[in-house]
PDB file of C-alpha atoms in Angstrom:
ATOM      1  CA  MET G   1      77.779 111.325  63.262  1.00  0.00           C
ATOM      2  CA  GLU G   2      77.091 111.761  59.330  1.00  0.00           C
ATOM      3  CA  THR G   3      73.969 113.241  58.707  1.00  0.00           C
ATOM      4  CA  HIS G   4      71.643 111.440  56.114  1.00  0.00           C
ATOM      5  CA  THR G   5      69.815 112.409  53.349  1.00  0.00           C
ATOM      6  CA  ILE G   6      67.960 110.867  51.658  1.00  0.00           C
ATOM      7  CA  PHE G   7      65.591 111.137  48.429  1.00  0.00           C
ATOM      8  CA  PHE G   8      63.699 107.909  47.049  1.00  0.00           C
ATOM      9  CA  VAL G   9      63.398 108.024  43.165  1.00  0.00           C
ATOM     10  CA  GLY G  10      61.382 105.135  40.960  1.00  0.00           C
ATOM     11  CA  LYS G  11      58.816 104.636  38.467  1.00  0.00           C
ATOM     12  CA  PRO G  12      55.038 104.553  39.817  1.00  0.00           C
ATOM     13  CA  GLY G  13      54.820 101.306  41.847  1.00  0.00           C
ATOM     14  CA  CYS G  14      57.956 100.734  42.562  1.00  0.00           C
ATOM     15  CA  GLY G  15      57.236 100.650  46.204  1.00  0.00           C
ATOM     16  CA  LYS G  16      58.959 104.384  47.028  1.00  0.00           C
ATOM     17  CA  GLY G  17      56.619 105.700  49.436  1.00  0.00           C
ATOM     18  CA  THR G  18      56.433 102.100  50.855  1.00  0.00           C
ATOM     19  CA  GLN G  19      60.222 101.978  51.795  1.00  0.00           C
ATOM     20  CA  ALA G  20      60.487 105.731  53.007  1.00  0.00           C
ATOM     21  CA  LYS G  21      58.366 104.801  55.462  1.00  0.00           C
ATOM     22  CA  ILE G  22      59.753 101.817  56.191  1.00  0.00           C
ATOM     23  CA  LEU G  23      62.895 103.405  56.988  1.00  0.00           C
ATOM     24  CA  SER G  24      61.293 105.924  58.620  1.00  0.00           C
ATOM     25  CA  GLU G  25      60.046 103.232  61.067  1.00  0.00           C
ATOM     26  CA  LYS G  26      63.902 101.765  61.818  1.00  0.00           C
ATOM     27  CA  THR G  27      65.081 104.740  61.750  1.00  0.00           C
ATOM     28  CA  GLY G  28      63.323 107.529  63.571  1.00  0.00           C
ATOM     29  CA  TRP G  29      63.897 110.008  60.830  1.00  0.00           C
ATOM     30  CA  PRO G  30      60.521 112.206  59.063  1.00  0.00           C
ATOM     31  CA  VAL G  31      59.616 111.364  55.841  1.00  0.00           C
ATOM     32  CA  ILE G  32      58.627 114.300  53.809  1.00  0.00           C
ATOM     33  CA  SER G  33      56.555 113.465  50.369  1.00  0.00           C
ATOM     34  CA  ALA G  34      55.713 115.269  47.501  1.00  0.00           C
ATOM     35  CA  GLY G  35      53.046 112.943  46.701  1.00  0.00           C
ATOM     36  CA  GLN G  36      51.346 113.644  49.516  1.00  0.00           C
ATOM     37  CA  GLN G  37      52.000 116.974  49.311  1.00  0.00           C
ATOM     38  CA  PHE G  38      50.572 117.689  45.758  1.00  0.00           C
ATOM     39  CA  ARG G  39      47.168 115.362  46.974  1.00  0.00           C
ATOM     40  CA  THR G  40      46.445 117.645  49.396  1.00  0.00           C
ATOM     41  CA  LEU G  41      46.820 120.760  47.427  1.00  0.00           C
ATOM     42  CA  ALA G  42      44.780 118.711  44.646  1.00  0.00           C
ATOM     43  CA  THR G  43      41.712 118.545  47.216  1.00  0.00           C
ATOM     44  CA  GLU G  44      41.751 122.897  47.770  1.00  0.00           C
ATOM     45  CA  ASP G  45      39.006 124.504  45.870  1.00  0.00           C
ATOM     46  CA  THR G  46      42.171 127.003  44.799  1.00  0.00           C
ATOM     47  CA  PRO G  47      43.258 127.475  41.255  1.00  0.00           C
ATOM     48  CA  VAL G  48      46.112 125.861  42.296  1.00  0.00           C
ATOM     49  CA  GLY G  49      44.434 122.718  43.876  1.00  0.00           C
ATOM     50  CA  ARG G  50      42.470 122.458  40.839  1.00  0.00           C
ATOM     51  CA  LYS G  51      44.717 122.893  38.191  1.00  0.00           C
ATOM     52  CA  VAL G  52      47.580 120.405  40.648  1.00  0.00           C
ATOM     53  CA  LYS G  53      44.444 117.852  40.905  1.00  0.00           C
ATOM     54  CA  LEU G  54      43.621 118.183  36.551  1.00  0.00           C
ATOM     55  CA  GLU G  55      47.400 116.855  35.744  1.00  0.00           C
ATOM     56  CA  HIS G  56      47.758 114.267  38.700  1.00  0.00           C
ATOM     57  CA  GLU G  57      43.979 112.977  37.671  1.00  0.00           C
ATOM     58  CA  VAL G  58      45.971 112.263  33.920  1.00  0.00           C
ATOM     59  CA  GLY G  59      48.593 111.310  35.311  1.00  0.00           C
ATOM     60  CA  LEU G  60      51.530 114.310  34.619  1.00  0.00           C
ATOM     61  CA  LEU G  61      54.346 114.880  36.682  1.00  0.00           C
ATOM     62  CA  GLN G  62      53.945 118.549  38.659  1.00  0.00           C
ATOM     63  CA  PRO G  63      55.718 121.737  37.354  1.00  0.00           C
ATOM     64  CA  HIS G  64      58.929 120.883  38.656  1.00  0.00           C
ATOM     65  CA  TRP G  65      59.005 124.770  39.641  1.00  0.00           C
ATOM     66  CA  LEU G  66      55.889 124.047  41.856  1.00  0.00           C
ATOM     67  CA  ALA G  67      57.493 119.995  43.047  1.00  0.00           C
ATOM     68  CA  MET G  68      61.351 122.017  43.988  1.00  0.00           C
ATOM     69  CA  HIS G  69      59.049 125.611  46.354  1.00  0.00           C
ATOM     70  CA  LEU G  70      57.672 122.870  48.232  1.00  0.00           C
ATOM     71  CA  TYR G  71      61.419 120.646  48.602  1.00  0.00           C
ATOM     72  CA  LEU G  72      63.425 124.051  49.481  1.00  0.00           C
ATOM     73  CA  LYS G  73      60.277 124.660  51.840  1.00  0.00           C
ATOM     74  CA  ALA G  74      60.551 121.593  53.375  1.00  0.00           C
ATOM     75  CA  LEU G  75      64.708 122.120  53.221  1.00  0.00           C
ATOM     76  CA  PHE G  76      65.009 125.481  55.129  1.00  0.00           C
ATOM     77  CA  ALA G  77      62.644 124.491  57.688  1.00  0.00           C
ATOM     78  CA  LEU G  78      65.168 121.176  58.759  1.00  0.00           C
ATOM     79  CA  PRO G  79      67.818 122.062  61.468  1.00  0.00           C
ATOM     80  CA  ALA G  80      71.387 121.369  60.217  1.00  0.00           C
ATOM     81  CA  ASP G  81      71.560 117.689  62.614  1.00  0.00           C
ATOM     82  CA  THR G  82      68.512 116.057  61.372  1.00  0.00           C
ATOM     83  CA  ASN G  83      68.582 113.138  58.999  1.00  0.00           C
ATOM     84  CA  VAL G  84      65.587 113.082  56.528  1.00  0.00           C
ATOM     85  CA  ILE G  85      64.087 111.578  54.017  1.00  0.00           C
ATOM     86  CA  PHE G  86      62.587 112.968  50.743  1.00  0.00           C
ATOM     87  CA  ASP G  87      59.964 111.219  48.654  1.00  0.00           C
ATOM     88  CA  GLY G  88      59.526 112.274  44.923  1.00  0.00           C
ATOM     89  CA  PHE G  89      60.848 115.600  44.635  1.00  0.00           C
ATOM     90  CA  ASN G  90      63.921 114.848  41.817  1.00  0.00           C
ATOM     91  CA  ARG G  91      61.649 113.104  39.387  1.00  0.00           C
ATOM     92  CA  LYS G  92      63.248 116.039  35.949  1.00  0.00           C
ATOM     93  CA  VAL G  93      66.142 116.821  35.324  1.00  0.00           C
ATOM     94  CA  PRO G  94      65.763 120.669  36.793  1.00  0.00           C
ATOM     95  CA  GLU G  95      64.753 119.425  39.998  1.00  0.00           C
ATOM     96  CA  ALA G  96      67.797 116.440  40.134  1.00  0.00           C
ATOM     97  CA  GLU G  97      70.247 119.656  39.688  1.00  0.00           C
ATOM     98  CA  LEU G  98      68.133 121.543  42.440  1.00  0.00           C
ATOM     99  CA  VAL G  99      68.249 119.092  44.915  1.00  0.00           C
ATOM    100  CA  ILE G 100      72.340 118.785  44.070  1.00  0.00           C
ATOM    101  CA  ASP G 101      72.673 122.255  44.156  1.00  0.00           C
ATOM    102  CA  SER G 102      70.385 122.715  47.335  1.00  0.00           C
ATOM    103  CA  MET G 103      72.597 119.619  49.306  1.00  0.00           C
ATOM    104  CA  GLN G 104      75.549 120.924  47.897  1.00  0.00           C
ATOM    105  CA  TRP G 105      75.025 124.764  49.656  1.00  0.00           C
ATOM    106  CA  LEU G 106      73.743 123.505  53.052  1.00  0.00           C
ATOM    107  CA  GLU G 107      76.864 121.009  52.993  1.00  0.00           C
ATOM    108  CA  ARG G 108      74.383 118.086  53.015  1.00  0.00           C
ATOM    109  CA  SER G 109      75.553 114.392  51.990  1.00  0.00           C
ATOM    110  CA  PHE G 110      72.505 113.038  50.518  1.00  0.00           C
ATOM    111  CA  SER G 111      72.332 109.280  48.896  1.00  0.00           C
ATOM    112  CA  VAL G 112      69.389 108.820  46.671  1.00  0.00           C
ATOM    113  CA  ILE G 113      67.531 105.323  45.983  1.00  0.00           C
ATOM    114  CA  HIS G 114      66.670 104.187  42.823  1.00  0.00           C
ATOM    115  CA  LEU G 115      64.400 101.335  42.504  1.00  0.00           C
ATOM    116  CA  PRO G 116      63.767  99.876  39.020  1.00  0.00           C
ATOM    117  CA  ILE G 117      61.470  97.705  38.356  1.00  0.00           C
ATOM    118  CA  SER G 118      59.611  96.583  34.867  1.00  0.00           C
ATOM    119  CA  ASP G 119      56.769  97.554  33.209  1.00  0.00           C
ATOM    120  CA  ASP G 120      55.371  94.706  33.948  1.00  0.00           C
ATOM    121  CA  GLU G 121      55.751  94.996  37.463  1.00  0.00           C
ATOM    122  CA  VAL G 122      54.031  98.759  37.182  1.00  0.00           C
ATOM    123  CA  VAL G 123      51.025  97.616  35.901  1.00  0.00           C
ATOM    124  CA  ARG G 124      50.965  94.020  38.363  1.00  0.00           C
ATOM    125  CA  ARG G 125      51.371  96.337  41.473  1.00  0.00           C
ATOM    126  CA  ILE G 126      49.366  99.399  40.404  1.00  0.00           C
ATOM    127  CA  GLU G 127      46.177  96.619  39.640  1.00  0.00           C
ATOM    128  CA  ASN G 128      46.825  94.965  43.054  1.00  0.00           C
ATOM    129  CA  ARG G 129      47.149  98.666  44.390  1.00  0.00           C
ATOM    130  CA  LYS G 130      43.375  99.282  43.281  1.00  0.00           C
ATOM    131  CA  GLN G 131      42.017  96.685  45.205  1.00  0.00           C
ATOM    132  CA  THR G 132      42.857  97.918  48.244  1.00  0.00           C
ATOM    133  CA  ALA G 133      44.174 101.925  48.013  1.00  0.00           C
ATOM    134  CA  ALA G 134      43.947 103.101  44.962  1.00  0.00           C
ATOM    135  CA  ARG G 135      44.952 107.031  44.201  1.00  0.00           C
ATOM    136  CA  PRO G 136      43.273 108.842  41.631  1.00  0.00           C
ATOM    137  CA  ASP G 137      46.293 108.391  38.540  1.00  0.00           C
ATOM    138  CA  ASP G 138      46.339 105.138  38.884  1.00  0.00           C
ATOM    139  CA  GLY G 139      43.751 104.620  35.867  1.00  0.00           C
ATOM    140  CA  VAL G 140      46.660 106.424  33.874  1.00  0.00           C
ATOM    141  CA  VAL G 141      49.528 104.239  33.906  1.00  0.00           C
ATOM    142  CA  PRO G 142      50.832 104.120  30.163  1.00  0.00           C
ATOM    143  CA  GLU G 143      50.984 108.210  30.657  1.00  0.00           C
ATOM    144  CA  ARG G 144      52.985 107.916  33.198  1.00  0.00           C
ATOM    145  CA  LEU G 145      55.383 105.305  32.147  1.00  0.00           C
ATOM    146  CA  ARG G 146      55.744 107.796  29.435  1.00  0.00           C
ATOM    147  CA  GLU G 147      55.824 110.430  31.653  1.00  0.00           C
ATOM    148  CA  TYR G 148      58.650 109.063  33.783  1.00  0.00           C
ATOM    149  CA  ALA G 149      60.556 107.539  30.435  1.00  0.00           C
ATOM    150  CA  ILE G 150      61.156 111.385  28.997  1.00  0.00           C
ATOM    151  CA  TYR G 151      61.559 113.132  32.503  1.00  0.00           C
ATOM    152  CA  THR G 152      62.746 110.872  35.363  1.00  0.00           C
ATOM    153  CA  THR G 153      65.156 108.756  33.245  1.00  0.00           C
ATOM    154  CA  PRO G 154      67.352 111.596  32.498  1.00  0.00           C
ATOM    155  CA  ALA G 155      67.050 112.774  35.965  1.00  0.00           C
ATOM    156  CA  ILE G 156      68.528 109.327  37.194  1.00  0.00           C
ATOM    157  CA  GLU G 157      71.314 109.431  35.169  1.00  0.00           C
ATOM    158  CA  LEU G 158      72.328 112.765  36.326  1.00  0.00           C
ATOM    159  CA  PHE G 159      72.511 111.239  39.889  1.00  0.00           C
ATOM    160  CA  ARG G 160      74.196 108.512  38.436  1.00  0.00           C
ATOM    161  CA  LYS G 161      77.282 111.039  37.335  1.00  0.00           C
ATOM    162  CA  LYS G 162      76.885 113.125  40.217  1.00  0.00           C
ATOM    163  CA  GLY G 163      77.665 109.518  42.323  1.00  0.00           C
ATOM    164  CA  VAL G 164      75.146 109.320  44.727  1.00  0.00           C
ATOM    165  CA  LEU G 165      72.591 106.720  43.495  1.00  0.00           C
ATOM    166  CA  ILE G 166      72.383 103.549  44.971  1.00  0.00           C
ATOM    167  CA  GLU G 167      70.123 101.297  42.854  1.00  0.00           C
ATOM    168  CA  VAL G 168      68.016  98.690  45.139  1.00  0.00           C
ATOM    169  CA  ASP G 169      66.586  95.916  43.380  1.00  0.00           C
ATOM    170  CA  GLY G 170      62.524  96.829  43.368  1.00  0.00           C
ATOM    171  CA  GLU G 171      61.025  93.535  42.532  1.00  0.00           C
ATOM    172  CA  GLN G 172      62.325  91.847  45.670  1.00  0.00           C
ATOM    173  CA  THR G 173      59.916  91.518  48.564  1.00  0.00           C
ATOM    174  CA  PRO G 174      59.367  94.885  50.979  1.00  0.00           C
ATOM    175  CA  GLU G 175      61.327  93.687  53.795  1.00  0.00           C
ATOM    176  CA  LYS G 176      64.252  91.978  51.228  1.00  0.00           C
ATOM    177  CA  ILE G 177      63.900  95.359  49.431  1.00  0.00           C
ATOM    178  CA  ALA G 178      64.612  97.460  52.974  1.00  0.00           C
ATOM    179  CA  GLU G 179      67.213  95.275  54.074  1.00  0.00           C
ATOM    180  CA  ASP G 180      69.462  95.720  51.254  1.00  0.00           C
ATOM    181  CA  ILE G 181      68.768  99.831  51.410  1.00  0.00           C
ATOM    182  CA  ARG G 182      69.956  99.919  54.876  1.00  0.00           C
ATOM    183  CA  LYS G 183      73.196  97.462  54.251  1.00  0.00           C
ATOM    184  CA  ALA G 184      73.751  99.851  51.359  1.00  0.00           C
ATOM    185  CA  LEU G 185      73.117 102.699  53.653  1.00  0.00           C
ATOM    186  CA  GLY G 186      75.428 101.362  56.552  1.00  0.00           C
ATOM    187  CA  LEU G 187      72.480 101.428  58.568  1.00  0.00           C
ATOM    188  CA  THR G 188      72.782  97.769  59.814  1.00  0.00           C
TER     189      THR G 188
END
C-alpha cells in the first residue's frame, strides 16, 4: 500500500484544520499542525515564545526557517511507512521548496490540498469563529490576507507546477469538502 503524506494550504479560515481533523478521523493518520505548534510556542516565556506571540497577534506569518525546523523535526521522527497529514507547513516559497526537496529525498509521495475561498468568505468565517473559538490573530484579517497574497500564492503555484496540487472548492459544506478530498486522494 502506498504511503500518504498530505499537506493542507489555503487562506485563513478556509477550513484547513477542520479538514485535516476530518481526514484524520476517517483514516487514523496523525495531524501535525504548524499553527498549533506556533500557538504552543507563543505561550512559552522565552525569547522565541515572546517573538512568536508578537508576530502571531499582528497576523504575520512566522519565519520560514522556524516553520521548517518544526516540520523537519516532525518529519524525521516518522517511521518510513507512516501516513501523515501536515497542516500549514508550506505557506512560503522556501517552505514549499523544502517540502518538495524533503519528500523527494525521503522518496515519499505527497499531495497538497488547496482549499480556495474568496476574501469575503474568509471575513465571514472568521467573524463566525470569533463567536465560539476566537484566536488572537482573528482580529487582523486584512494583514493575514495580505501575507497570504504575498507569500502563499507563489508557494501554491510552485506546488501546481510540480504536479502535486489538488484543489477542492473550500466554499462547500465541510462534509462535501471532506468527501471531495477523499475522492481526490482515492480513499473512497
